[in-house]
Amino acid sequence: MHALLSLLFFLSLSLVEADVVARFQDVPECLEYFYQGKVPEWGATTPGAARLCQRFANRYHFATLYDTAHRIAVYSAYRFQPSNGGGREKRWFVEPQLVNSSWAAEMKDGYWLGKDNPDIFLGERQALNEDYKHSGFDRGHLNPNGHHAVPGRNATFTLTNVVPQNPKFNQDAWRIHELDLTDIFRTQCSEAYVLVGAVPSTDNWIIKNNVRRVNIPDYMWNAYCCVDANGRPVLSGAATARNTEQNRVDQHSLTELSAFLQQFDTSPVGQLFHNHCQA
Ligand SMILES: *[C@@H]1O[C@H](CO)[C@@H](O)[C@H](O)[C@H]1NC(C)=O
Ligand SMILES: *[C@@H]1O[C@H](CO)[C@@H](O)[C@H](O)[C@H]1NC(C)=O
């Protein structure tokens, strides 16, 4: 009996500590990053998609739908937190469970995971730091580090949360857009639920040794749903941008964003937020 209880306890622990999950709904803590616990249908049928509950320093911080074929995220989902400073994380993390599902359920510094496993290629189903080196592209955050307090801020430095981003666009128009959102979230929302995604290109890649390693997305987009202290939706918005020197962010309503995304998929975009973030 005791052994059985221990086994059940162990099983429930290991369930709770999964990083790569079959469904976000399987991990209640992971669902908390989606407004009303409702996971969008957008991207759900992406071939080779993996669902990541982003775990760091012993707890979850956000969720990512990751496209293991293009080696970039479809989107990351998070709740805004005011930053408390704390500097920039210097490491770049990778997801051990995308290498081997029995590996540790927490993001790991890719440098040391590689050193510890010299005979295993970590990059079959995810991008690695060396893919980005000398590529001419930034490691552009989807879930931005500036929208979190440490240690959530550190956790955004996982390569499963970044895409090859035009450096000028990343450091100028998109950065300013993220700062504008910070102002809105701080002043007008009790809680803000955010989705940030990328639309992959048909045939534009970071190529290393003649191998197509990381897809360079054509567009980046984001969407938010803001609620008041009673959890009632009060504000929503969205934006899209070409991932180019054009360095311009276009503001949209959620409805306009849905129409934009619909160009890239035959199945309906559906609700990005429960009831389109309406009361
Ligand atoms: C988060 O990053 C900061 C800045 O690099 C670092 O000082 C801190 O130790 C990191 N926190 C954790 C839990 O690793
Ligand atoms: C995954 O890791 C486990 C434990 O280290 C090992 O026994 C197993 O062979 C690995 N699986 C694959 C497919 O490499």
PDB file of C-alpha atoms and ligand atoms in Angstrom:
ATOM      1  CA  MET A   1       0.000   0.000   0.000  1.00  0.00           C
ATOM      2  CA  HIS A   2       2.739   2.389   0.989  1.00  0.00           C
ATOM      3  CA  ALA A   3       4.667   1.528  -2.163  1.00  0.00           C
ATOM      4  CA  LEU A   4       1.575   2.117  -4.262  1.00  0.00           C
ATOM      5  CA  LEU A   5       1.000   5.515  -2.664  1.00  0.00           C
ATOM      6  CA  SER A   6       4.631   6.431  -3.249  1.00  0.00           C
ATOM      7  CA  LEU A   7       4.331   5.365  -6.852  1.00  0.00           C
ATOM      8  CA  LEU A   8       1.166   7.455  -7.322  1.00  0.00           C
ATOM      9  CA  PHE A   9       2.865  10.404  -5.684  1.00  0.00           C
ATOM     10  CA  PHE A  10       5.884  10.000  -7.936  1.00  0.00           C
ATOM     11  CA  LEU A  11       3.678   9.714 -11.034  1.00  0.00           C
ATOM     12  CA  SER A  12       1.718  12.828 -10.145  1.00  0.00           C
ATOM     13  CA  LEU A  13       4.992  14.693  -9.573  1.00  0.00           C
ATOM     14  CA  SER A  14       6.363  13.633 -12.906  1.00  0.00           C
ATOM     15  CA  LEU A  15       3.110  14.650 -14.607  1.00  0.00           C
ATOM     16  CA  VAL A  16       3.246  18.071 -12.998  1.00  0.00           C
ATOM     17  CA  GLU A  17       6.845  18.474 -14.054  1.00  0.00           C
ATOM     18  CA  ALA A  18       6.453  17.769 -17.752  1.00  0.00           C
ATOM     19  CA  ASP A  19       7.758  20.486 -20.063  1.00  0.00           C
ATOM     20  CA  VAL A  20       6.654  19.007 -23.346  1.00  0.00           C
ATOM     21  CA  VAL A  21       3.009  18.055 -22.935  1.00  0.00           C
ATOM     22  CA  ALA A  22       0.439  16.430 -25.198  1.00  0.00           C
ATOM     23  CA  ARG A  23      -2.107  19.133 -24.378  1.00  0.00           C
ATOM     24  CA  PHE A  24      -1.743  22.404 -22.452  1.00  0.00           C
ATOM     25  CA  GLN A  25      -4.970  21.366 -20.719  1.00  0.00           C
ATOM     26  CA  ASP A  26      -3.056  18.527 -19.029  1.00  0.00           C
ATOM     27  CA  VAL A  27      -1.130  20.999 -16.856  1.00  0.00           C
ATOM     28  CA  PRO A  28      -3.388  23.398 -14.929  1.00  0.00           C
ATOM     29  CA  GLU A  29      -0.503  25.791 -14.128  1.00  0.00           C
ATOM     30  CA  CYS A  30       0.262  26.010 -17.849  1.00  0.00           C
ATOM     31  CA  LEU A  31      -3.336  26.879 -18.724  1.00  0.00           C
ATOM     32  CA  GLU A  32      -3.108  29.959 -16.507  1.00  0.00           C
ATOM     33  CA  TYR A  33      -1.234  31.769 -19.283  1.00  0.00           C
ATOM     34  CA  PHE A  34      -4.327  31.603 -21.497  1.00  0.00           C
ATOM     35  CA  TYR A  35      -7.275  33.946 -20.877  1.00  0.00           C
ATOM     36  CA  GLN A  36     -10.052  31.940 -19.181  1.00  0.00           C
ATOM     37  CA  GLY A  37      -7.894  28.836 -19.643  1.00  0.00           C
ATOM     38  CA  LYS A  38      -8.898  28.673 -23.294  1.00  0.00           C
ATOM     39  CA  VAL A  39      -6.144  27.582 -25.699  1.00  0.00           C
ATOM     40  CA  PRO A  40      -6.510  29.105 -29.214  1.00  0.00           C
ATOM     41  CA  GLU A  41      -7.158  26.739 -32.096  1.00  0.00           C
ATOM     42  CA  TRP A  42      -4.767  28.837 -34.186  1.00  0.00           C
ATOM     43  CA  GLY A  43      -1.679  26.801 -35.051  1.00  0.00           C
ATOM     44  CA  ALA A  44      -2.956  23.626 -33.384  1.00  0.00           C
ATOM     45  CA  THR A  45      -2.595  21.564 -36.561  1.00  0.00           C
ATOM     46  CA  THR A  46       0.940  22.771 -37.383  1.00  0.00           C
ATOM     47  CA  PRO A  47       2.892  19.656 -38.462  1.00  0.00           C
ATOM     48  CA  GLY A  48       5.439  18.708 -35.792  1.00  0.00           C
ATOM     49  CA  ALA A  49       4.037  21.143 -33.210  1.00  0.00           C
ATOM     50  CA  ALA A  50       5.166  20.612 -29.607  1.00  0.00           C
ATOM     51  CA  ARG A  51       3.450  22.148 -26.599  1.00  0.00           C
ATOM     52  CA  LEU A  52       5.933  23.560 -24.104  1.00  0.00           C
ATOM     53  CA  CYS A  53       5.149  24.560 -20.540  1.00  0.00           C
ATOM     54  CA  GLN A  54       8.195  26.755 -20.048  1.00  0.00           C
ATOM     55  CA  ARG A  55       9.764  25.709 -16.766  1.00  0.00           C
ATOM     56  CA  PHE A  56      12.685  27.464 -15.080  1.00  0.00           C
ATOM     57  CA  ALA A  57      13.933  27.717 -11.457  1.00  0.00           C
ATOM     58  CA  ASN A  58      11.410  25.121 -10.339  1.00  0.00           C
ATOM     59  CA  ARG A  59       8.207  26.677 -11.673  1.00  0.00           C
ATOM     60  CA  TYR A  60       6.322  27.492 -14.873  1.00  0.00           C
ATOM     61  CA  HIS A  61       6.523  30.947 -16.471  1.00  0.00           C
ATOM     62  CA  PHE A  62       4.725  30.838 -19.834  1.00  0.00           C
ATOM     63  CA  ALA A  63       3.571  28.505 -22.596  1.00  0.00           C
ATOM     64  CA  THR A  64       4.854  28.063 -26.152  1.00  0.00           C
ATOM     65  CA  LEU A  65       3.424  26.267 -29.159  1.00  0.00           C
ATOM     66  CA  TYR A  66       6.640  25.282 -30.911  1.00  0.00           C
ATOM     67  CA  ASP A  67       7.037  24.290 -34.569  1.00  0.00           C
ATOM     68  CA  THR A  68       9.813  21.669 -34.519  1.00  0.00           C
ATOM     69  CA  ALA A  69       9.983  21.564 -38.344  1.00  0.00           C
ATOM     70  CA  HIS A  70      10.660  25.297 -38.810  1.00  0.00           C
ATOM     71  CA  ARG A  71      12.443  25.441 -35.411  1.00  0.00           C
ATOM     72  CA  ILE A  72      10.599  28.595 -34.364  1.00  0.00           C
ATOM     73  CA  ALA A  73       7.564  29.124 -32.161  1.00  0.00           C
ATOM     74  CA  VAL A  74       4.052  29.453 -33.562  1.00  0.00           C
ATOM     75  CA  TYR A  75       3.323  31.612 -30.515  1.00  0.00           C
ATOM     76  CA  SER A  76       4.160  32.147 -26.859  1.00  0.00           C
ATOM     77  CA  ALA A  77       1.366  32.876 -24.362  1.00  0.00           C
ATOM     78  CA  TYR A  78       2.001  34.770 -21.143  1.00  0.00           C
ATOM     79  CA  ARG A  79       0.635  37.110 -18.498  1.00  0.00           C
ATOM     80  CA  PHE A  80       2.288  40.505 -18.199  1.00  0.00           C
ATOM     81  CA  GLN A  81       4.303  41.192 -15.036  1.00  0.00           C
ATOM     82  CA  PRO A  82       5.879  44.570 -14.252  1.00  0.00           C
ATOM     83  CA  SER A  83       9.653  44.252 -14.500  1.00  0.00           C
ATOM     84  CA  ASN A  84      11.749  44.634 -11.352  1.00  0.00           C
ATOM     85  CA  GLY A  85      14.988  45.181 -13.250  1.00  0.00           C
ATOM     86  CA  GLY A  86      17.564  42.476 -12.654  1.00  0.00           C
ATOM     87  CA  GLY A  87      19.621  42.702 -15.852  1.00  0.00           C
ATOM     88  CA  ARG A  88      19.731  40.507 -18.899  1.00  0.00           C
ATOM     89  CA  GLU A  89      20.124  36.760 -18.652  1.00  0.00           C
ATOM     90  CA  LYS A  90      23.434  35.848 -20.287  1.00  0.00           C
ATOM     91  CA  ARG A  91      22.681  32.193 -20.999  1.00  0.00           C
ATOM     92  CA  TRP A  92      20.547  30.864 -23.849  1.00  0.00           C
ATOM     93  CA  PHE A  93      18.377  27.933 -22.844  1.00  0.00           C
ATOM     94  CA  VAL A  94      17.181  24.952 -24.849  1.00  0.00           C
ATOM     95  CA  GLU A  95      14.416  22.441 -24.152  1.00  0.00           C
ATOM     96  CA  PRO A  96      15.903  19.103 -23.031  1.00  0.00           C
ATOM     97  CA  GLN A  97      12.627  17.228 -23.604  1.00  0.00           C
ATOM     98  CA  LEU A  98      12.712  18.132 -27.310  1.00  0.00           C
ATOM     99  CA  VAL A  99      15.968  16.138 -27.475  1.00  0.00           C
ATOM    100  CA  ASN A 100      14.759  13.185 -25.431  1.00  0.00           C
ATOM    101  CA  SER A 101      11.366  13.102 -23.736  1.00  0.00           C
ATOM    102  CA  SER A 102      12.855  11.371 -20.686  1.00  0.00           C
ATOM    103  CA  TRP A 103      15.297  14.244 -20.038  1.00  0.00           C
ATOM    104  CA  ALA A 104      14.916  16.919 -17.351  1.00  0.00           C
ATOM    105  CA  ALA A 105      11.651  18.882 -17.322  1.00  0.00           C
ATOM    106  CA  GLU A 106      13.196  22.318 -17.162  1.00  0.00           C
ATOM    107  CA  MET A 107      14.947  24.523 -19.700  1.00  0.00           C
ATOM    108  CA  LYS A 108      18.745  24.132 -19.611  1.00  0.00           C
ATOM    109  CA  ASP A 109      21.684  26.260 -20.705  1.00  0.00           C
ATOM    110  CA  GLY A 110      22.309  24.911 -24.218  1.00  0.00           C
ATOM    111  CA  TYR A 111      26.065  25.327 -23.820  1.00  0.00           C
ATOM    112  CA  TRP A 112      26.284  23.017 -20.812  1.00  0.00           C
ATOM    113  CA  LEU A 113      23.686  20.541 -22.050  1.00  0.00           C
ATOM    114  CA  GLY A 114      25.878  20.139 -25.146  1.00  0.00           C
ATOM    115  CA  LYS A 115      29.047  19.723 -23.073  1.00  0.00           C
ATOM    116  CA  ASP A 116      27.349  17.088 -20.917  1.00  0.00           C
ATOM    117  CA  ASN A 117      26.103  15.154 -23.967  1.00  0.00           C
ATOM    118  CA  PRO A 118      28.907  15.463 -26.532  1.00  0.00           C
ATOM    119  CA  ASP A 119      27.628  12.593 -28.683  1.00  0.00           C
ATOM    120  CA  ILE A 120      24.034  13.788 -28.936  1.00  0.00           C
ATOM    121  CA  PHE A 121      22.898  16.453 -31.409  1.00  0.00           C
ATOM    122  CA  LEU A 122      20.563  18.780 -29.512  1.00  0.00           C
ATOM    123  CA  GLY A 123      19.242  20.613 -32.554  1.00  0.00           C
ATOM    124  CA  GLU A 124      17.164  18.014 -34.388  1.00  0.00           C
ATOM    125  CA  ARG A 125      13.863  19.514 -33.232  1.00  0.00           C
ATOM    126  CA  GLN A 126      14.905  22.991 -32.041  1.00  0.00           C
ATOM    127  CA  ALA A 127      17.160  25.901 -32.921  1.00  0.00           C
ATOM    128  CA  LEU A 128      20.534  26.208 -31.172  1.00  0.00           C
ATOM    129  CA  ASN A 129      22.538  29.265 -30.264  1.00  0.00           C
ATOM    130  CA  GLU A 130      25.155  28.491 -32.940  1.00  0.00           C
ATOM    131  CA  ASP A 131      22.419  28.674 -35.608  1.00  0.00           C
ATOM    132  CA  TYR A 132      21.986  32.367 -34.824  1.00  0.00           C
ATOM    133  CA  LYS A 133      25.701  33.219 -34.587  1.00  0.00           C
ATOM    134  CA  HIS A 134      26.856  35.268 -37.605  1.00  0.00           C
ATOM    135  CA  SER A 135      23.442  34.774 -39.221  1.00  0.00           C
ATOM    136  CA  GLY A 136      22.766  38.498 -39.474  1.00  0.00           C
ATOM    137  CA  PHE A 137      19.579  38.023 -37.443  1.00  0.00           C
ATOM    138  CA  ASP A 138      18.772  38.837 -33.845  1.00  0.00           C
ATOM    139  CA  ARG A 139      17.410  36.268 -31.435  1.00  0.00           C
ATOM    140  CA  GLY A 140      14.115  38.132 -31.305  1.00  0.00           C
ATOM    141  CA  HIS A 141      11.972  37.396 -28.251  1.00  0.00           C
ATOM    142  CA  LEU A 142       8.309  36.568 -28.767  1.00  0.00           C
ATOM    143  CA  ASN A 143       7.473  36.734 -25.053  1.00  0.00           C
ATOM    144  CA  PRO A 144       9.638  39.779 -24.221  1.00  0.00           C
ATOM    145  CA  ASN A 145      11.967  39.775 -21.211  1.00  0.00           C
ATOM    146  CA  GLY A 146      10.841  43.348 -20.427  1.00  0.00           C
ATOM    147  CA  HIS A 147       7.324  42.122 -19.599  1.00  0.00           C
ATOM    148  CA  HIS A 148       8.474  40.029 -16.624  1.00  0.00           C
ATOM    149  CA  ALA A 149      10.115  40.156 -13.241  1.00  0.00           C
ATOM    150  CA  VAL A 150      12.959  37.745 -12.487  1.00  0.00           C
ATOM    151  CA  PRO A 151      13.037  34.766 -12.664  1.00  0.00           C
ATOM    152  CA  GLY A 152      10.285  34.846 -15.325  1.00  0.00           C
ATOM    153  CA  ARG A 153      12.467  37.331 -17.154  1.00  0.00           C
ATOM    154  CA  ASN A 154      15.337  34.820 -17.296  1.00  0.00           C
ATOM    155  CA  ALA A 155      12.985  32.153 -18.629  1.00  0.00           C
ATOM    156  CA  THR A 156      12.230  34.213 -21.760  1.00  0.00           C
ATOM    157  CA  PHE A 157      15.839  33.551 -22.833  1.00  0.00           C
ATOM    158  CA  THR A 158      15.007  30.144 -24.205  1.00  0.00           C
ATOM    159  CA  LEU A 159      15.648  29.603 -27.890  1.00  0.00           C
ATOM    160  CA  THR A 160      12.160  28.086 -28.164  1.00  0.00           C
ATOM    161  CA  ASN A 161      10.826  31.623 -27.469  1.00  0.00           C
ATOM    162  CA  VAL A 162      12.883  33.463 -30.088  1.00  0.00           C
ATOM    163  CA  VAL A 163      12.808  33.777 -33.868  1.00  0.00           C
ATOM    164  CA  PRO A 164      15.331  35.161 -36.368  1.00  0.00           C
ATOM    165  CA  GLN A 165      14.365  38.828 -36.347  1.00  0.00           C
ATOM    166  CA  ASN A 166      15.632  41.677 -38.498  1.00  0.00           C
ATOM    167  CA  PRO A 167      18.024  43.533 -36.110  1.00  0.00           C
ATOM    168  CA  LYS A 168      16.824  47.042 -36.966  1.00  0.00           C
ATOM    169  CA  PHE A 169      13.166  46.030 -36.570  1.00  0.00           C
ATOM    170  CA  ASN A 170      13.878  44.174 -33.286  1.00  0.00           C
ATOM    171  CA  GLN A 171      15.835  47.007 -31.742  1.00  0.00           C
ATOM    172  CA  ASP A 172      13.633  49.848 -32.937  1.00  0.00           C
ATOM    173  CA  ALA A 173       9.957  49.562 -33.964  1.00  0.00           C
ATOM    174  CA  TRP A 174       9.193  46.253 -32.216  1.00  0.00           C
ATOM    175  CA  ARG A 175      11.049  47.287 -29.043  1.00  0.00           C
ATOM    176  CA  ILE A 176       9.079  50.547 -28.930  1.00  0.00           C
ATOM    177  CA  HIS A 177       5.859  48.595 -29.502  1.00  0.00           C
ATOM    178  CA  GLU A 178       6.717  46.378 -26.493  1.00  0.00           C
ATOM    179  CA  LEU A 179       7.350  49.502 -24.380  1.00  0.00           C
ATOM    180  CA  ASP A 180       4.021  51.015 -25.483  1.00  0.00           C
ATOM    181  CA  LEU A 181       2.300  47.801 -24.388  1.00  0.00           C
ATOM    182  CA  THR A 182       4.071  47.989 -21.021  1.00  0.00           C
ATOM    183  CA  ASP A 183       2.500  51.425 -20.493  1.00  0.00           C
ATOM    184  CA  ILE A 184      -0.964  50.209 -21.461  1.00  0.00           C
ATOM    185  CA  PHE A 185      -0.724  47.097 -19.272  1.00  0.00           C
ATOM    186  CA  ARG A 186       0.616  49.012 -16.255  1.00  0.00           C
ATOM    187  CA  THR A 187      -1.956  51.798 -16.385  1.00  0.00           C
ATOM    188  CA  GLN A 188      -5.112  50.239 -17.810  1.00  0.00           C
ATOM    189  CA  CYS A 189      -5.114  46.562 -16.863  1.00  0.00           C
ATOM    190  CA  SER A 190      -5.297  44.566 -13.691  1.00  0.00           C
ATOM    191  CA  GLU A 191      -4.077  41.557 -15.641  1.00  0.00           C
ATOM    192  CA  ALA A 192      -3.017  41.314 -19.286  1.00  0.00           C
ATOM    193  CA  TYR A 193      -3.025  38.052 -21.264  1.00  0.00           C
ATOM    194  CA  VAL A 194      -0.758  38.211 -24.295  1.00  0.00           C
ATOM    195  CA  LEU A 195      -0.061  36.061 -27.347  1.00  0.00           C
ATOM    196  CA  VAL A 196       2.977  36.750 -29.541  1.00  0.00           C
ATOM    197  CA  GLY A 197       3.492  34.775 -32.712  1.00  0.00           C
ATOM    198  CA  ALA A 198       5.450  34.446 -35.919  1.00  0.00           C
ATOM    199  CA  VAL A 199       4.316  33.525 -39.429  1.00  0.00           C
ATOM    200  CA  PRO A 200       6.973  31.334 -41.066  1.00  0.00           C
ATOM    201  CA  SER A 201       8.240  32.111 -44.565  1.00  0.00           C
ATOM    202  CA  THR A 202       7.852  29.639 -47.411  1.00  0.00           C
ATOM    203  CA  ASP A 203      11.536  29.430 -48.186  1.00  0.00           C
ATOM    204  CA  ASN A 204      13.708  31.805 -46.198  1.00  0.00           C
ATOM    205  CA  TRP A 205      16.030  30.112 -43.719  1.00  0.00           C
ATOM    206  CA  ILE A 206      19.174  30.517 -41.682  1.00  0.00           C
ATOM    207  CA  ILE A 207      21.351  27.961 -43.463  1.00  0.00           C
ATOM    208  CA  LYS A 208      24.332  26.340 -41.726  1.00  0.00           C
ATOM    209  CA  ASN A 209      26.607  23.884 -43.574  1.00  0.00           C
ATOM    210  CA  ASN A 210      24.032  23.647 -46.373  1.00  0.00           C
ATOM    211  CA  VAL A 211      21.308  22.660 -43.910  1.00  0.00           C
ATOM    212  CA  ARG A 212      18.128  24.706 -43.514  1.00  0.00           C
ATOM    213  CA  ARG A 213      18.256  25.250 -39.807  1.00  0.00           C
ATOM    214  CA  VAL A 214      15.904  28.040 -38.696  1.00  0.00           C
ATOM    215  CA  ASN A 215      13.010  29.508 -40.637  1.00  0.00           C
ATOM    216  CA  ILE A 216      13.092  33.307 -40.949  1.00  0.00           C
ATOM    217  CA  PRO A 217       9.473  34.361 -40.367  1.00  0.00           C
ATOM    218  CA  ASP A 218       7.806  36.806 -42.757  1.00  0.00           C
ATOM    219  CA  TYR A 219       5.715  38.426 -40.018  1.00  0.00           C
ATOM    220  CA  MET A 220       5.447  38.831 -36.275  1.00  0.00           C
ATOM    221  CA  TRP A 221       2.167  39.570 -34.525  1.00  0.00           C
ATOM    222  CA  ASN A 222       0.784  39.975 -31.061  1.00  0.00           C
ATOM    223  CA  ALA A 223      -2.562  40.265 -29.347  1.00  0.00           C
ATOM    224  CA  TYR A 224      -3.675  41.069 -25.834  1.00  0.00           C
ATOM    225  CA  CYS A 225      -6.719  40.834 -23.626  1.00  0.00           C
ATOM    226  CA  CYS A 226      -6.818  43.054 -20.563  1.00  0.00           C
ATOM    227  CA  VAL A 227      -9.050  42.504 -17.544  1.00  0.00           C
ATOM    228  CA  ASP A 228      -9.967  44.673 -14.550  1.00  0.00           C
ATOM    229  CA  ALA A 229      -9.684  43.716 -10.869  1.00  0.00           C
ATOM    230  CA  ASN A 230     -12.929  41.737 -11.166  1.00  0.00           C
ATOM    231  CA  GLY A 231     -11.557  39.764 -14.099  1.00  0.00           C
ATOM    232  CA  ARG A 232     -13.860  41.522 -16.564  1.00  0.00           C
ATOM    233  CA  PRO A 233     -12.368  42.209 -20.004  1.00  0.00           C
ATOM    234  CA  VAL A 234     -11.789  45.945 -20.469  1.00  0.00           C
ATOM    235  CA  LEU A 235      -9.421  46.338 -23.396  1.00  0.00           C
ATOM    236  CA  SER A 236      -7.973  44.341 -26.265  1.00  0.00           C
ATOM    237  CA  GLY A 237      -5.674  45.021 -29.169  1.00  0.00           C
ATOM    238  CA  ALA A 238      -3.323  43.509 -31.692  1.00  0.00           C
ATOM    239  CA  ALA A 239      -0.475  44.315 -34.033  1.00  0.00           C
ATOM    240  CA  THR A 240       1.319  42.865 -37.042  1.00  0.00           C
ATOM    241  CA  ALA A 241       4.680  43.655 -38.591  1.00  0.00           C
ATOM    242  CA  ARG A 242       6.810  42.518 -41.474  1.00  0.00           C
ATOM    243  CA  ASN A 243      10.098  41.047 -40.276  1.00  0.00           C
ATOM    244  CA  THR A 244      12.177  43.388 -42.436  1.00  0.00           C
ATOM    245  CA  GLU A 245      14.120  46.637 -42.533  1.00  0.00           C
ATOM    246  CA  GLN A 246      10.757  48.265 -43.154  1.00  0.00           C
ATOM    247  CA  ASN A 247      10.728  48.571 -39.357  1.00  0.00           C
ATOM    248  CA  ARG A 248       7.032  49.288 -39.007  1.00  0.00           C
ATOM    249  CA  VAL A 249       4.352  47.947 -36.645  1.00  0.00           C
ATOM    250  CA  ASP A 250       0.681  48.129 -37.686  1.00  0.00           C
ATOM    251  CA  GLN A 251      -1.938  48.355 -34.935  1.00  0.00           C
ATOM    252  CA  HIS A 252      -5.124  46.286 -35.278  1.00  0.00           C
ATOM    253  CA  SER A 253      -8.258  45.149 -33.522  1.00  0.00           C
ATOM    254  CA  LEU A 254      -8.514  41.442 -32.638  1.00  0.00           C
ATOM    255  CA  THR A 255     -10.970  41.042 -35.537  1.00  0.00           C
ATOM    256  CA  GLU A 256      -8.474  42.568 -37.975  1.00  0.00           C
ATOM    257  CA  LEU A 257      -5.704  40.311 -36.652  1.00  0.00           C
ATOM    258  CA  SER A 258      -7.914  37.246 -37.198  1.00  0.00           C
ATOM    259  CA  ALA A 259      -8.476  38.300 -40.797  1.00  0.00           C
ATOM    260  CA  PHE A 260      -4.713  38.777 -41.228  1.00  0.00           C
ATOM    261  CA  LEU A 261      -3.906  35.337 -39.786  1.00  0.00           C
ATOM    262  CA  GLN A 262      -6.629  33.680 -41.849  1.00  0.00           C
ATOM    263  CA  GLN A 263      -4.549  34.298 -45.005  1.00  0.00           C
ATOM    264  CA  PHE A 264      -2.049  31.720 -43.792  1.00  0.00           C
ATOM    265  CA  ASP A 265      -4.343  28.854 -42.803  1.00  0.00           C
ATOM    266  CA  THR A 266      -7.258  27.015 -44.318  1.00  0.00           C
ATOM    267  CA  SER A 267      -8.836  26.076 -40.986  1.00  0.00           C
ATOM    268  CA  PRO A 268     -10.672  28.900 -39.163  1.00  0.00           C
ATOM    269  CA  VAL A 269      -8.507  31.108 -36.918  1.00  0.00           C
ATOM    270  CA  GLY A 270     -11.138  30.848 -34.182  1.00  0.00           C
ATOM    271  CA  GLN A 271     -11.036  32.771 -30.918  1.00  0.00           C
ATOM    272  CA  LEU A 272      -7.580  33.924 -29.858  1.00  0.00           C
ATOM    273  CA  PHE A 273      -9.120  34.840 -26.480  1.00  0.00           C
ATOM    274  CA  HIS A 274     -12.292  33.440 -24.946  1.00  0.00           C
ATOM    275  CA  ASN A 275     -15.318  35.221 -26.464  1.00  0.00           C
ATOM    276  CA  HIS A 276     -12.902  37.548 -28.320  1.00  0.00           C
ATOM    277  CA  CYS A 277     -12.125  39.268 -24.995  1.00  0.00           C
ATOM    278  CA  GLN A 278     -15.682  40.650 -24.772  1.00  0.00           C
ATOM    279  CA  ALA A 279     -17.657  40.866 -21.515  1.00  0.00           C
TER     280      ALA A 279
HETATM  281  C1  LIG B   1      18.454  35.788 -13.788  1.00  0.00           C
HETATM  282  O1  LIG B   1      19.319  36.614 -14.552  1.00  0.00           O
HETATM  283  C2  LIG B   1      20.075  37.527 -13.768  1.00  0.00           C
HETATM  284  C3  LIG B   1      20.837  38.435 -14.726  1.00  0.00           C
HETATM  285  O2  LIG B   1      21.722  37.707 -15.516  1.00  0.00           O
HETATM  286  C4  LIG B   1      20.980  36.732 -12.836  1.00  0.00           C
HETATM  287  O3  LIG B   1      21.710  37.623 -12.016  1.00  0.00           O
HETATM  288  C5  LIG B   1      20.138  35.794 -11.974  1.00  0.00           C
HETATM  289  O4  LIG B   1      20.974  34.961 -11.201  1.00  0.00           O
HETATM  290  C6  LIG B   1      19.249  34.909 -12.835  1.00  0.00           C
HETATM  291  N1  LIG B   1      18.319  34.161 -11.995  1.00  0.00           N
HETATM  292  C7  LIG B   1      18.298  32.827 -11.959  1.00  0.00           C
HETATM  293  C8  LIG B   1      17.283  32.200 -11.057  1.00  0.00           C
HETATM  294  O5  LIG B   1      19.050  32.133 -12.625  1.00  0.00           O
HETATM  295  C1  LIG B   2      16.624   8.949 -23.775  1.00  0.00           C
HETATM  296  O1  LIG B   2      17.333   9.005 -22.575  1.00  0.00           O
HETATM  297  C2  LIG B   2      17.249   7.819 -21.833  1.00  0.00           C
HETATM  298  C3  LIG B   2      17.870   8.106 -20.453  1.00  0.00           C
HETATM  299  O2  LIG B   2      19.074   8.823 -20.582  1.00  0.00           O
HETATM  300  C4  LIG B   2      17.944   6.704 -22.611  1.00  0.00           C
HETATM  301  O3  LIG B   2      17.878   5.510 -21.891  1.00  0.00           O
HETATM  302  C5  LIG B   2      17.237   6.544 -23.952  1.00  0.00           C
HETATM  303  O4  LIG B   2      17.917   5.605 -24.751  1.00  0.00           O
HETATM  304  C6  LIG B   2      17.189   7.876 -24.691  1.00  0.00           C
HETATM  305  N1  LIG B   2      16.338   7.721 -25.863  1.00  0.00           N
HETATM  306  C7  LIG B   2      16.751   8.041 -27.075  1.00  0.00           C
HETATM  307  C8  LIG B   2      15.737   7.889 -28.178  1.00  0.00           C
HETATM  308  O5  LIG B   2      17.870   8.468 -27.305  1.00  0.00           O
END
